[in-house]
Structure formats: structure tokens, C-alpha cells
């Protein structure tokens, strides 16, 4: 919790969160000091490592079988992300659809957006099976070898099962 890194500097990491619920609406605010691991502070080559705090805000509205969530995260000189998600439950089945967009603070004006679709089935109190589809697009104004970098599209299909003992 409180130690010295390899350069002899103290780290005092902490996280704070506040959540408030009123009927069907839940609002949460959280922050992370990002003090524990300097490597996490920046994943963009050529930028200086910072220890800026990360802040996030989330709101969820529950309408019985349907719930909607929106969230926003920001960190100075690293980037912002925005997300929306909907969950719908039908008995033992739950379906989720989510969208996220990220603006990365780098010299290439990078952005990414993605869609996630999930189907989950509760087999029993101890086991569920699920499948997820991810479609992600990354864009950048970077120039590679004198030519503009192209967009990168990534698609992934994941199938799994979880059993609790």
C-alpha cells in the first residue's frame, strides 16, 4: 500500500467511490489516484508518464427486466471514454448490448469505438453458459512510412461456461 518504487519515490495509491440509489436510479462517482504503478500511467509511446487521477461517473436506470447504463471516464493527458449498455432478462436468459467510444490524448488523435453483444443462460444456481461478440474499430491520424495509418477493425466471438463450487 505504501512503498518505495525502484527510484525511491513513495507511492500512496487510493481509490474512492460514492454510490447513491433512489428508487430505480443508481448514480455512482469514483476516482483512482493511479499512484501505484507508473507503467499504467501511459501506454502511448513518446508521451511522458503522468500521475493524474482517473475520474468516472455512471448512472443506471432499472425498469424491471430491462436496465440501461451510461458511463463516462476521464484522465488528463490520457483520454476519455463514454459507454452505454442495456441488459434485458427473460427468465434464465440475459441479453446485453453495449457501445463504448474512446478518445485518446495522443499526437495521432486516436479514437476507438466498439460494440459488445452478450447472451447468457443460467443452467442452474451454480452454472451459466454465455457467448459474446465484440466488434471494435480503431482510427488514428498517425502517419506510418509516409502514408496515413489505416483503420483497424477487430472482431471476436467468445463462448464460455462458468461453474461455482
PDB file of C-alpha atoms in Angstrom:
ATOM      1  CA  UNK A   1       0.000   0.000   0.000  1.00  0.00           C
ATOM      2  CA  UNK A   2       2.752   2.441   0.853  1.00  0.00           C
ATOM      3  CA  UNK A   3       6.133   1.525  -0.527  1.00  0.00           C
ATOM      4  CA  UNK A   4       9.031   2.854  -2.497  1.00  0.00           C
ATOM      5  CA  UNK A   5       9.448   2.239  -6.219  1.00  0.00           C
ATOM      6  CA  UNK A   6      12.812   1.420  -7.800  1.00  0.00           C
ATOM      7  CA  UNK A   7      13.673   5.155  -7.834  1.00  0.00           C
ATOM      8  CA  UNK A   8      12.980   5.517  -4.107  1.00  0.00           C
ATOM      9  CA  UNK A   9       9.758   7.521  -4.575  1.00  0.00           C
ATOM     10  CA  UNK A  10       6.784   6.898  -2.287  1.00  0.00           C
ATOM     11  CA  UNK A  11       3.504   5.687  -3.712  1.00  0.00           C
ATOM     12  CA  UNK A  12       0.261   6.262  -1.855  1.00  0.00           C
ATOM     13  CA  UNK A  13      -2.423   4.665  -4.065  1.00  0.00           C
ATOM     14  CA  UNK A  14      -6.079   5.010  -3.173  1.00  0.00           C
ATOM     15  CA  UNK A  15      -9.499   4.696  -4.741  1.00  0.00           C
ATOM     16  CA  UNK A  16     -12.701   6.361  -3.671  1.00  0.00           C
ATOM     17  CA  UNK A  17     -16.261   5.630  -4.767  1.00  0.00           C
ATOM     18  CA  UNK A  18     -19.641   7.052  -3.894  1.00  0.00           C
ATOM     19  CA  UNK A  19     -22.900   5.442  -4.953  1.00  0.00           C
ATOM     20  CA  UNK A  20     -26.421   6.762  -4.421  1.00  0.00           C
ATOM     21  CA  UNK A  21     -29.640   4.880  -5.131  1.00  0.00           C
ATOM     22  CA  UNK A  22     -33.092   6.436  -5.397  1.00  0.00           C
ATOM     23  CA  UNK A  23     -35.885   4.082  -6.463  1.00  0.00           C
ATOM     24  CA  UNK A  24     -34.891   2.730  -9.901  1.00  0.00           C
ATOM     25  CA  UNK A  25     -31.963   5.133 -10.430  1.00  0.00           C
ATOM     26  CA  UNK A  26     -28.423   4.476  -9.227  1.00  0.00           C
ATOM     27  CA  UNK A  27     -25.671   7.065  -9.681  1.00  0.00           C
ATOM     28  CA  UNK A  28     -22.014   6.415  -8.877  1.00  0.00           C
ATOM     29  CA  UNK A  29     -18.871   8.550  -8.899  1.00  0.00           C
ATOM     30  CA  UNK A  30     -15.385   7.087  -8.475  1.00  0.00           C
ATOM     31  CA  UNK A  31     -11.745   8.132  -8.684  1.00  0.00           C
ATOM     32  CA  UNK A  32      -8.397   6.360  -8.752  1.00  0.00           C
ATOM     33  CA  UNK A  33      -5.171   8.073  -7.701  1.00  0.00           C
ATOM     34  CA  UNK A  34      -3.109   5.999 -10.202  1.00  0.00           C
ATOM     35  CA  UNK A  35      -0.224   6.204  -7.751  1.00  0.00           C
ATOM     36  CA  UNK A  36       0.772   2.557  -7.516  1.00  0.00           C
ATOM     37  CA  UNK A  37       2.174   1.660 -10.937  1.00  0.00           C
ATOM     38  CA  UNK A  38       3.873   4.184 -13.192  1.00  0.00           C
ATOM     39  CA  UNK A  39       3.807   1.789 -16.161  1.00  0.00           C
ATOM     40  CA  UNK A  40      -0.009   2.013 -16.104  1.00  0.00           C
ATOM     41  CA  UNK A  41       0.124   5.796 -16.316  1.00  0.00           C
ATOM     42  CA  UNK A  42       0.745   5.947 -20.051  1.00  0.00           C
ATOM     43  CA  UNK A  43       0.583   3.375 -22.821  1.00  0.00           C
ATOM     44  CA  UNK A  44       1.204   5.888 -25.603  1.00  0.00           C
ATOM     45  CA  UNK A  45       4.803   5.816 -26.890  1.00  0.00           C
ATOM     46  CA  UNK A  46       6.608   9.144 -26.773  1.00  0.00           C
ATOM     47  CA  UNK A  47       4.446  10.660 -24.046  1.00  0.00           C
ATOM     48  CA  UNK A  48       5.585  11.384 -20.535  1.00  0.00           C
ATOM     49  CA  UNK A  49       4.265   9.314 -17.668  1.00  0.00           C
ATOM     50  CA  UNK A  50       1.781  11.201 -15.537  1.00  0.00           C
ATOM     51  CA  UNK A  51       0.152  10.511 -12.220  1.00  0.00           C
ATOM     52  CA  UNK A  52      -3.117  12.276 -12.965  1.00  0.00           C
ATOM     53  CA  UNK A  53      -6.237  10.910 -11.283  1.00  0.00           C
ATOM     54  CA  UNK A  54      -8.872   8.965 -13.198  1.00  0.00           C
ATOM     55  CA  UNK A  55     -12.489  10.037 -12.617  1.00  0.00           C
ATOM     56  CA  UNK A  56     -15.645   8.166 -13.572  1.00  0.00           C
ATOM     57  CA  UNK A  57     -19.382   8.751 -13.445  1.00  0.00           C
ATOM     58  CA  UNK A  58     -22.069   6.096 -14.010  1.00  0.00           C
ATOM     59  CA  UNK A  59     -25.861   6.137 -13.960  1.00  0.00           C
ATOM     60  CA  UNK A  60     -28.133   3.081 -14.179  1.00  0.00           C
ATOM     61  CA  UNK A  61     -31.891   3.069 -14.522  1.00  0.00           C
ATOM     62  CA  UNK A  62     -33.623  -0.218 -13.688  1.00  0.00           C
ATOM     63  CA  UNK A  63     -37.020  -0.923 -15.270  1.00  0.00           C
ATOM     64  CA  UNK A  64     -37.620  -4.466 -14.045  1.00  0.00           C
ATOM     65  CA  UNK A  65     -36.340  -6.846 -16.713  1.00  0.00           C
ATOM     66  CA  UNK A  66     -34.600  -4.007 -18.593  1.00  0.00           C
ATOM     67  CA  UNK A  67     -31.793  -1.851 -17.243  1.00  0.00           C
ATOM     68  CA  UNK A  68     -29.912   0.959 -19.006  1.00  0.00           C
ATOM     69  CA  UNK A  69     -26.484   2.249 -18.020  1.00  0.00           C
ATOM     70  CA  UNK A  70     -24.390   5.194 -19.180  1.00  0.00           C
ATOM     71  CA  UNK A  71     -20.873   5.990 -18.027  1.00  0.00           C
ATOM     72  CA  UNK A  72     -18.020   8.420 -18.565  1.00  0.00           C
ATOM     73  CA  UNK A  73     -14.336   8.079 -17.548  1.00  0.00           C
ATOM     74  CA  UNK A  74     -11.613  10.704 -17.940  1.00  0.00           C
ATOM     75  CA  UNK A  75      -7.937  11.130 -17.213  1.00  0.00           C
ATOM     76  CA  UNK A  76      -5.946  14.235 -18.067  1.00  0.00           C
ATOM     77  CA  UNK A  77      -3.426  13.740 -20.880  1.00  0.00           C
ATOM     78  CA  UNK A  78      -4.505  10.092 -21.354  1.00  0.00           C
ATOM     79  CA  UNK A  79      -8.071  10.123 -22.680  1.00  0.00           C
ATOM     80  CA  UNK A  80     -11.818   9.946 -22.219  1.00  0.00           C
ATOM     81  CA  UNK A  81     -14.272   7.078 -22.666  1.00  0.00           C
ATOM     82  CA  UNK A  82     -18.046   7.035 -22.959  1.00  0.00           C
ATOM     83  CA  UNK A  83     -20.271   3.983 -22.771  1.00  0.00           C
ATOM     84  CA  UNK A  84     -23.892   2.875 -22.985  1.00  0.00           C
ATOM     85  CA  UNK A  85     -25.249  -0.546 -22.078  1.00  0.00           C
ATOM     86  CA  UNK A  86     -28.612  -2.233 -21.958  1.00  0.00           C
ATOM     87  CA  UNK A  87     -29.456  -5.526 -20.225  1.00  0.00           C
ATOM     88  CA  UNK A  88     -32.673  -7.461 -20.743  1.00  0.00           C
ATOM     89  CA  UNK A  89     -33.605 -10.528 -18.657  1.00  0.00           C
ATOM     90  CA  UNK A  90     -36.043 -13.231 -19.723  1.00  0.00           C
ATOM     91  CA  UNK A  91     -36.192 -15.893 -17.033  1.00  0.00           C
ATOM     92  CA  UNK A  92     -32.911 -17.814 -17.079  1.00  0.00           C
ATOM     93  CA  UNK A  93     -31.626 -15.785 -20.047  1.00  0.00           C
ATOM     94  CA  UNK A  94     -29.985 -12.371 -20.062  1.00  0.00           C
ATOM     95  CA  UNK A  95     -29.099 -10.379 -23.167  1.00  0.00           C
ATOM     96  CA  UNK A  96     -26.780  -7.364 -23.171  1.00  0.00           C
ATOM     97  CA  UNK A  97     -25.836  -4.801 -25.792  1.00  0.00           C
ATOM     98  CA  UNK A  98     -23.136  -2.231 -25.160  1.00  0.00           C
ATOM     99  CA  UNK A  99     -21.344   0.562 -27.015  1.00  0.00           C
ATOM    100  CA  UNK A 100     -18.128   2.318 -25.987  1.00  0.00           C
ATOM    101  CA  UNK A 101     -16.138   5.160 -27.539  1.00  0.00           C
ATOM    102  CA  UNK A 102     -12.640   6.259 -26.502  1.00  0.00           C
ATOM    103  CA  UNK A 103     -10.795   9.470 -27.376  1.00  0.00           C
ATOM    104  CA  UNK A 104      -7.085   9.057 -26.684  1.00  0.00           C
ATOM    105  CA  UNK A 105      -4.992  12.153 -25.966  1.00  0.00           C
ATOM    106  CA  UNK A 106      -2.056  11.487 -28.261  1.00  0.00           C
ATOM    107  CA  UNK A 107      -0.384  13.203 -31.207  1.00  0.00           C
ATOM    108  CA  UNK A 108      -2.204  10.888 -33.650  1.00  0.00           C
ATOM    109  CA  UNK A 109      -5.718  11.913 -32.494  1.00  0.00           C
ATOM    110  CA  UNK A 110      -6.592   8.245 -31.900  1.00  0.00           C
ATOM    111  CA  UNK A 111     -10.144   7.035 -31.343  1.00  0.00           C
ATOM    112  CA  UNK A 112     -11.744   3.664 -30.890  1.00  0.00           C
ATOM    113  CA  UNK A 113     -15.327   2.501 -30.708  1.00  0.00           C
ATOM    114  CA  UNK A 114     -16.789  -0.873 -30.050  1.00  0.00           C
ATOM    115  CA  UNK A 115     -19.999  -2.839 -29.784  1.00  0.00           C
ATOM    116  CA  UNK A 116     -20.437  -5.825 -27.485  1.00  0.00           C
ATOM    117  CA  UNK A 117     -23.335  -8.278 -27.633  1.00  0.00           C
ATOM    118  CA  UNK A 118     -23.808 -10.966 -24.987  1.00  0.00           C
ATOM    119  CA  UNK A 119     -26.221 -13.829 -24.427  1.00  0.00           C
ATOM    120  CA  UNK A 120     -26.101 -15.599 -21.058  1.00  0.00           C
ATOM    121  CA  UNK A 121     -28.121 -18.613 -19.887  1.00  0.00           C
ATOM    122  CA  UNK A 122     -28.308 -19.698 -16.241  1.00  0.00           C
ATOM    123  CA  UNK A 123     -28.244 -23.503 -16.309  1.00  0.00           C
ATOM    124  CA  UNK A 124     -28.543 -23.762 -12.522  1.00  0.00           C
ATOM    125  CA  UNK A 125     -27.778 -21.774  -9.375  1.00  0.00           C
ATOM    126  CA  UNK A 126     -24.127 -22.779  -9.801  1.00  0.00           C
ATOM    127  CA  UNK A 127     -23.586 -22.698 -13.562  1.00  0.00           C
ATOM    128  CA  UNK A 128     -24.131 -20.422 -16.538  1.00  0.00           C
ATOM    129  CA  UNK A 129     -23.093 -20.513 -20.187  1.00  0.00           C
ATOM    130  CA  UNK A 130     -22.514 -17.430 -22.320  1.00  0.00           C
ATOM    131  CA  UNK A 131     -21.430 -16.139 -25.693  1.00  0.00           C
ATOM    132  CA  UNK A 132     -20.130 -12.684 -26.542  1.00  0.00           C
ATOM    133  CA  UNK A 133     -19.426 -10.894 -29.803  1.00  0.00           C
ATOM    134  CA  UNK A 134     -17.099  -7.875 -29.927  1.00  0.00           C
ATOM    135  CA  UNK A 135     -16.723  -5.529 -32.899  1.00  0.00           C
ATOM    136  CA  UNK A 136     -14.055  -2.834 -32.395  1.00  0.00           C
ATOM    137  CA  UNK A 137     -12.824  -0.097 -34.758  1.00  0.00           C
ATOM    138  CA  UNK A 138      -9.650   1.906 -34.075  1.00  0.00           C
ATOM    139  CA  UNK A 139      -8.861   5.074 -36.026  1.00  0.00           C
ATOM    140  CA  UNK A 140      -5.764   7.246 -35.986  1.00  0.00           C
ATOM    141  CA  UNK A 141      -4.365  10.227 -37.865  1.00  0.00           C
ATOM    142  CA  UNK A 142      -0.889   8.714 -37.482  1.00  0.00           C
ATOM    143  CA  UNK A 143       1.438   8.525 -40.455  1.00  0.00           C
ATOM    144  CA  UNK A 144       3.370   5.289 -40.903  1.00  0.00           C
ATOM    145  CA  UNK A 145       6.135   5.182 -43.502  1.00  0.00           C
ATOM    146  CA  UNK A 146       4.918   8.422 -45.110  1.00  0.00           C
ATOM    147  CA  UNK A 147       1.357   7.129 -45.563  1.00  0.00           C
ATOM    148  CA  UNK A 148      -1.660   7.554 -43.292  1.00  0.00           C
ATOM    149  CA  UNK A 149      -2.299   4.597 -40.993  1.00  0.00           C
ATOM    150  CA  UNK A 150      -5.415   2.667 -41.881  1.00  0.00           C
ATOM    151  CA  UNK A 151      -8.310   1.882 -39.612  1.00  0.00           C
ATOM    152  CA  UNK A 152      -8.063  -1.356 -37.690  1.00  0.00           C
ATOM    153  CA  UNK A 153     -11.184  -3.476 -37.276  1.00  0.00           C
ATOM    154  CA  UNK A 154     -11.221  -6.322 -34.763  1.00  0.00           C
ATOM    155  CA  UNK A 155     -13.975  -8.900 -34.380  1.00  0.00           C
ATOM    156  CA  UNK A 156     -14.042 -11.548 -31.669  1.00  0.00           C
ATOM    157  CA  UNK A 157     -16.504 -14.268 -30.737  1.00  0.00           C
ATOM    158  CA  UNK A 158     -16.128 -15.798 -27.285  1.00  0.00           C
ATOM    159  CA  UNK A 159     -18.064 -18.750 -25.850  1.00  0.00           C
ATOM    160  CA  UNK A 160     -17.729 -19.944 -22.279  1.00  0.00           C
ATOM    161  CA  UNK A 161     -19.174 -21.597 -19.221  1.00  0.00           C
ATOM    162  CA  UNK A 162     -18.766 -20.777 -15.537  1.00  0.00           C
ATOM    163  CA  UNK A 163     -19.378 -23.140 -12.639  1.00  0.00           C
ATOM    164  CA  UNK A 164     -19.328 -22.008  -8.987  1.00  0.00           C
ATOM    165  CA  UNK A 165     -18.425 -24.681  -6.434  1.00  0.00           C
TER     166      UNK A 165
END
